PDB file of C-alpha atoms in Angstrom:
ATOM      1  CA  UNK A   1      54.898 -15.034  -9.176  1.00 92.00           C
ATOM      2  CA  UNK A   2      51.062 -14.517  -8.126  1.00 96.00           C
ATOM      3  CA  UNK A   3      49.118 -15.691  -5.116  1.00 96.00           C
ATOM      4  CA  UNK A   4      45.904 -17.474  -4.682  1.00 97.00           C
ATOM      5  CA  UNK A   5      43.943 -18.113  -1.545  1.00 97.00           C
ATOM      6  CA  UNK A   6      42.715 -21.162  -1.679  1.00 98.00           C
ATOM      7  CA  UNK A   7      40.123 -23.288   0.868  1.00 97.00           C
ATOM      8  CA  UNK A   8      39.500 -27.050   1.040  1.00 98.00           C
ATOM      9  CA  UNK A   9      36.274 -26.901   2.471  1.00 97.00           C
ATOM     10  CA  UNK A  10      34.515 -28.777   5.647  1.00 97.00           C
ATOM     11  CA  UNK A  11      33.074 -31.300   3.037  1.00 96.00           C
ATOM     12  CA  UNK A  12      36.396 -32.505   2.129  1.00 97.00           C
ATOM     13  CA  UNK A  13      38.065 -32.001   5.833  1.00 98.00           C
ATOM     14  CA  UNK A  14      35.285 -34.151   7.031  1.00 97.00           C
ATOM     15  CA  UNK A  15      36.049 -36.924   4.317  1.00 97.00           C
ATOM     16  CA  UNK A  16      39.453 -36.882   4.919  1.00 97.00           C
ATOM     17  CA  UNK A  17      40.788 -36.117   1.571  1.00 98.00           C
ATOM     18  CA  UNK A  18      42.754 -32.734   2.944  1.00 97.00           C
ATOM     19  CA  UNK A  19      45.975 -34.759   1.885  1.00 97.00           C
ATOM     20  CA  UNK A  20      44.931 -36.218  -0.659  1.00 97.00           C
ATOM     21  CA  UNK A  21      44.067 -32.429  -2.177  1.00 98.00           C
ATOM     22  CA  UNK A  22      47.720 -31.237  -0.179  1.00 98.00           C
ATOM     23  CA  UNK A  23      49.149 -33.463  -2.325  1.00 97.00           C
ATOM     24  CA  UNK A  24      47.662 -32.463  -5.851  1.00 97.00           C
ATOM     25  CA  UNK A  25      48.646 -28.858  -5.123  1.00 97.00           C
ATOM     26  CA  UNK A  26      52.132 -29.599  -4.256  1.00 97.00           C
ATOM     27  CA  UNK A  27      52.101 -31.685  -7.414  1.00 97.00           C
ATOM     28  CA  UNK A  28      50.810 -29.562  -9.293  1.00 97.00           C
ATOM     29  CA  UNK A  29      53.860 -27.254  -8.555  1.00 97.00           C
ATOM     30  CA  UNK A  30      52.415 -24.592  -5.822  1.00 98.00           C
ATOM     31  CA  UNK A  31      54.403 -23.526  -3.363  1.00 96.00           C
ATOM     32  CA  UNK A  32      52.397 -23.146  -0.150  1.00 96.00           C
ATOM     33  CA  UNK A  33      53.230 -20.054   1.472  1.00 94.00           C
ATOM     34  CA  UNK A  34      50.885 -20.161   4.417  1.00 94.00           C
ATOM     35  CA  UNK A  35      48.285 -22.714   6.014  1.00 95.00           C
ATOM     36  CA  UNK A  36      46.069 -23.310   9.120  1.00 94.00           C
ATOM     37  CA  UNK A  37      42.854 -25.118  10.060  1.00 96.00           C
ATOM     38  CA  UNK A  38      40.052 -23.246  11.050  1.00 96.00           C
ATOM     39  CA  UNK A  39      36.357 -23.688  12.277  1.00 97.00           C
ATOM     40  CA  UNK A  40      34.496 -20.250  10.598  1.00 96.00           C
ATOM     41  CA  UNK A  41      31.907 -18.842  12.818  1.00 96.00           C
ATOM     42  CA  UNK A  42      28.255 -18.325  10.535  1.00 95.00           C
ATOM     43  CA  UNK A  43      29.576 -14.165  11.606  1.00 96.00           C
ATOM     44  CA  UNK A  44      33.276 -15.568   9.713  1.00 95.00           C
ATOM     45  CA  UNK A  45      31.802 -16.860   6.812  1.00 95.00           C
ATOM     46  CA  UNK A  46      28.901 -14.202   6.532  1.00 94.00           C
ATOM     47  CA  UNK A  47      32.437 -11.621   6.379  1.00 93.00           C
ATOM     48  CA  UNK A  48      34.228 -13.925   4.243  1.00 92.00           C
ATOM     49  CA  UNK A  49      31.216 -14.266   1.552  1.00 90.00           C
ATOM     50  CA  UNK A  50      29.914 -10.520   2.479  1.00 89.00           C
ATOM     51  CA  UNK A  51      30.451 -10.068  -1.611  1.00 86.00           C
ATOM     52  CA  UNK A  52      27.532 -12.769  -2.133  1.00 87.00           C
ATOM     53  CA  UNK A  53      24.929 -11.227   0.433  1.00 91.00           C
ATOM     54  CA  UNK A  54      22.415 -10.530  -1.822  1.00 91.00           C
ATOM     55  CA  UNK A  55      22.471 -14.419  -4.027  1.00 88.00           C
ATOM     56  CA  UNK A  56      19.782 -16.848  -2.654  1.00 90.00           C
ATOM     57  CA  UNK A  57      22.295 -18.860  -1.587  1.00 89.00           C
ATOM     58  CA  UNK A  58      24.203 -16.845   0.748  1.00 92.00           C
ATOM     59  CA  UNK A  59      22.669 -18.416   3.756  1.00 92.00           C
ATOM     60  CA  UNK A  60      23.288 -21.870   2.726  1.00 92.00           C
ATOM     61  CA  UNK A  61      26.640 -21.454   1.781  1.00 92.00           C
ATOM     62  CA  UNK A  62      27.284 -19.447   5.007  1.00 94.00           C
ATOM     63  CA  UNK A  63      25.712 -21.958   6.897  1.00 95.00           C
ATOM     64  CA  UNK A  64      28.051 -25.123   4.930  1.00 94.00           C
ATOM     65  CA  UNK A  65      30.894 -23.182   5.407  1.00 94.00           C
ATOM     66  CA  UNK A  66      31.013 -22.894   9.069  1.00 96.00           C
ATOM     67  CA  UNK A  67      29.763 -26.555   9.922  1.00 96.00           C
ATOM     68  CA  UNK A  68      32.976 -27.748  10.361  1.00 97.00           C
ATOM     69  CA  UNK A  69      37.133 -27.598  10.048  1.00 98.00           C
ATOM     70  CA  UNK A  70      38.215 -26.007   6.576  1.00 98.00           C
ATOM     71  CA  UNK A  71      41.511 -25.450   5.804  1.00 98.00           C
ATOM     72  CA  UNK A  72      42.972 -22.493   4.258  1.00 97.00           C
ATOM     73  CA  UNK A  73      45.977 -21.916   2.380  1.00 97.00           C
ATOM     74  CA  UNK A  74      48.350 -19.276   0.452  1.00 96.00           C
ATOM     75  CA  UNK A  75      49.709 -20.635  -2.859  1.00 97.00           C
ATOM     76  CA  UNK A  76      51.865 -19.203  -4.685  1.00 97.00           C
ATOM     77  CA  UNK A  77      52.692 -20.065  -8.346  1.00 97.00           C
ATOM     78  CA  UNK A  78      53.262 -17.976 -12.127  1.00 97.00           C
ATOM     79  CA  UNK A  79      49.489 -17.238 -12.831  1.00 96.00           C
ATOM     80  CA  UNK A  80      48.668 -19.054  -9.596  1.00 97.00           C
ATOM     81  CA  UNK A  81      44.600 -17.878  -9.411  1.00 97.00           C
ATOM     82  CA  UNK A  82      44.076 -19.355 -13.059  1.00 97.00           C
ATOM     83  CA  UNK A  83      46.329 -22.248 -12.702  1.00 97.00           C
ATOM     84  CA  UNK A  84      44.565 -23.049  -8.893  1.00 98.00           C
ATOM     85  CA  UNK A  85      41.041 -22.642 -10.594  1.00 96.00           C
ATOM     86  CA  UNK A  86      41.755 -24.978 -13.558  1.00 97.00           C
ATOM     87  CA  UNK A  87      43.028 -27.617 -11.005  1.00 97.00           C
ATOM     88  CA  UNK A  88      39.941 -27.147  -9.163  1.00 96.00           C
ATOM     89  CA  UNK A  89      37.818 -27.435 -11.948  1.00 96.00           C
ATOM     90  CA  UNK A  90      34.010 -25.947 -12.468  1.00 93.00           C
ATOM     91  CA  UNK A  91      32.095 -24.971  -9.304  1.00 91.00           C
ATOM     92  CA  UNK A  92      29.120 -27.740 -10.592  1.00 93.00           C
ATOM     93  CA  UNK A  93      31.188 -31.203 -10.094  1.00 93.00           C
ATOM     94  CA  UNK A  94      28.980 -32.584 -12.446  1.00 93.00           C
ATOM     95  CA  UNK A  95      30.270 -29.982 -15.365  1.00 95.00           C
ATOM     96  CA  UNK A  96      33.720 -30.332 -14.104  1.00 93.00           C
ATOM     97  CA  UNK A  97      36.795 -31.078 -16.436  1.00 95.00           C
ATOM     98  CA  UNK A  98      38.042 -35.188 -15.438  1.00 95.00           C
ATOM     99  CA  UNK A  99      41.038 -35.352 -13.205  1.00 94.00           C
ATOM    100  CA  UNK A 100      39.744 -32.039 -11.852  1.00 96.00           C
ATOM    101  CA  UNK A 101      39.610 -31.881  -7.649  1.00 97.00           C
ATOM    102  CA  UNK A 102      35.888 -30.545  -7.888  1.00 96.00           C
ATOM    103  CA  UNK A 103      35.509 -33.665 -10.777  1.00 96.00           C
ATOM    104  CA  UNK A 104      36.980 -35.991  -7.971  1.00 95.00           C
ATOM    105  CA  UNK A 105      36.156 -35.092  -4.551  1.00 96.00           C
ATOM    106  CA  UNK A 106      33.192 -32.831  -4.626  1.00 94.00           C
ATOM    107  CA  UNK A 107      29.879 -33.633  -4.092  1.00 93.00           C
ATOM    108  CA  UNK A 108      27.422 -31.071  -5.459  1.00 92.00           C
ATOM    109  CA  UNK A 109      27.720 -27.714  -6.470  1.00 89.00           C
ATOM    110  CA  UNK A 110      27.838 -26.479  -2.946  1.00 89.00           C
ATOM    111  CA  UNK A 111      29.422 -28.890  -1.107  1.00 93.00           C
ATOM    112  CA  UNK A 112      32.296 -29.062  -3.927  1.00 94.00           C
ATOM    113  CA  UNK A 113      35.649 -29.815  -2.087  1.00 96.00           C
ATOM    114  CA  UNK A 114      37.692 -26.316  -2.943  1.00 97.00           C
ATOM    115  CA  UNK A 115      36.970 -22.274  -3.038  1.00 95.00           C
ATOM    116  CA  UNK A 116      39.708 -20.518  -4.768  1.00 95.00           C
ATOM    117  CA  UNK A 117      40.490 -16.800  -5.541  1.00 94.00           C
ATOM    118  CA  UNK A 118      38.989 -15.496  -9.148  1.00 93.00           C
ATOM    119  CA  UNK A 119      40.917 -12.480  -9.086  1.00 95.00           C
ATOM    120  CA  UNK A 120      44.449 -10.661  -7.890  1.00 95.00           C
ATOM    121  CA  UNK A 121      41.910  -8.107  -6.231  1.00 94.00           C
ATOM    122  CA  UNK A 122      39.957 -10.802  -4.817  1.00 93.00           C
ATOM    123  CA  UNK A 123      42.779 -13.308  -3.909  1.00 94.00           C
ATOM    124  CA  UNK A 124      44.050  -9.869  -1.704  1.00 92.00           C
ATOM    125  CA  UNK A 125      41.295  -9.565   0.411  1.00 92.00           C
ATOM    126  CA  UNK A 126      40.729 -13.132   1.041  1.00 94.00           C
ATOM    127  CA  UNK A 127      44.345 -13.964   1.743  1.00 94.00           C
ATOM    128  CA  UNK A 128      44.161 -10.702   4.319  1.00 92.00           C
ATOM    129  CA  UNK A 129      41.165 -12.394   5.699  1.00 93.00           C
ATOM    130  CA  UNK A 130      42.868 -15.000   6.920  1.00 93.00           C
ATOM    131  CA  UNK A 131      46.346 -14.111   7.290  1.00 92.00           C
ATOM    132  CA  UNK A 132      46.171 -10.499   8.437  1.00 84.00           C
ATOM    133  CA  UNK A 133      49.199  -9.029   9.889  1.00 70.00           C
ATOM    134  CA  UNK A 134      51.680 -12.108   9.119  1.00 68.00           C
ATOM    135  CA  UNK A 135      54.005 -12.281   7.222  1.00 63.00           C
ATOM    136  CA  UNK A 136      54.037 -14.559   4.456  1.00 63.00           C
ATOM    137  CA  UNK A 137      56.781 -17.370   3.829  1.00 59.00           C
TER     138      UNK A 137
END
């Protein structure tokens, strides 16, 4: 078994579709481990994307990510970080595989629904972001 952080992001909190992505996960035969809502401070989401510092669009992203509620989870699945990016789909909605969540629900490249984990080293860190010190279900 592997885990995956994953993050359905203030765009799709602020639609509503948080369920309606819930639901596809669970579907899609993840366990969920660990979840909470959160509201990222810019200093949050600066830490969180600290990796991307140097892109152009580190202050834009920064900036998306903490305008509002995002929810975060822990999934847990065989080969959970590939298996949660397929369901995801490509980061650019518009090159995104159909029945994807990013092919669905997102609405540009930035503003595109779902973050997800793209590596066990990765998925580590950003699951210890958010759920430092508990323990995990």
């Amino acid at each position: 078994m592997e885990r995956t952080l994953a993050i359905i992001k203030p765009d799709a909190v602020e639609r509503r579709l948080a369920g309606k992505i819930l639901q596809r996960i669970e579907d899609a035969g993840f366990q969920i481990r660990a979840m909470r809502r959160v509201h990222l401070s810019r200093k949050d989401a600066e830490g969180f994307y600290a990796v991307h510092r140097e892109r152009p669009f580190f202050a834009s992203l920064t900036t998306f990510m903490s305008s509002g509620p995002a929810v975060v989870l822990v999934l847990e699945a065989p080969d959970a970080i590939k298996k949660w990016r397929t369901l995801m789909g490509a980061t650019d909605p518009a090159k995104a595989d159909a029945g994807t969540l990013r092919k669905e629900f997102a609405q540009s490249i930035e503003r595109n629904a779902t973050h997800g984990s793209d590596a066990p080293e990765t998925a580590a860190f950003e699951i210890g972001y958010f759920f430092a010190g508990i323990e995990l279900m």
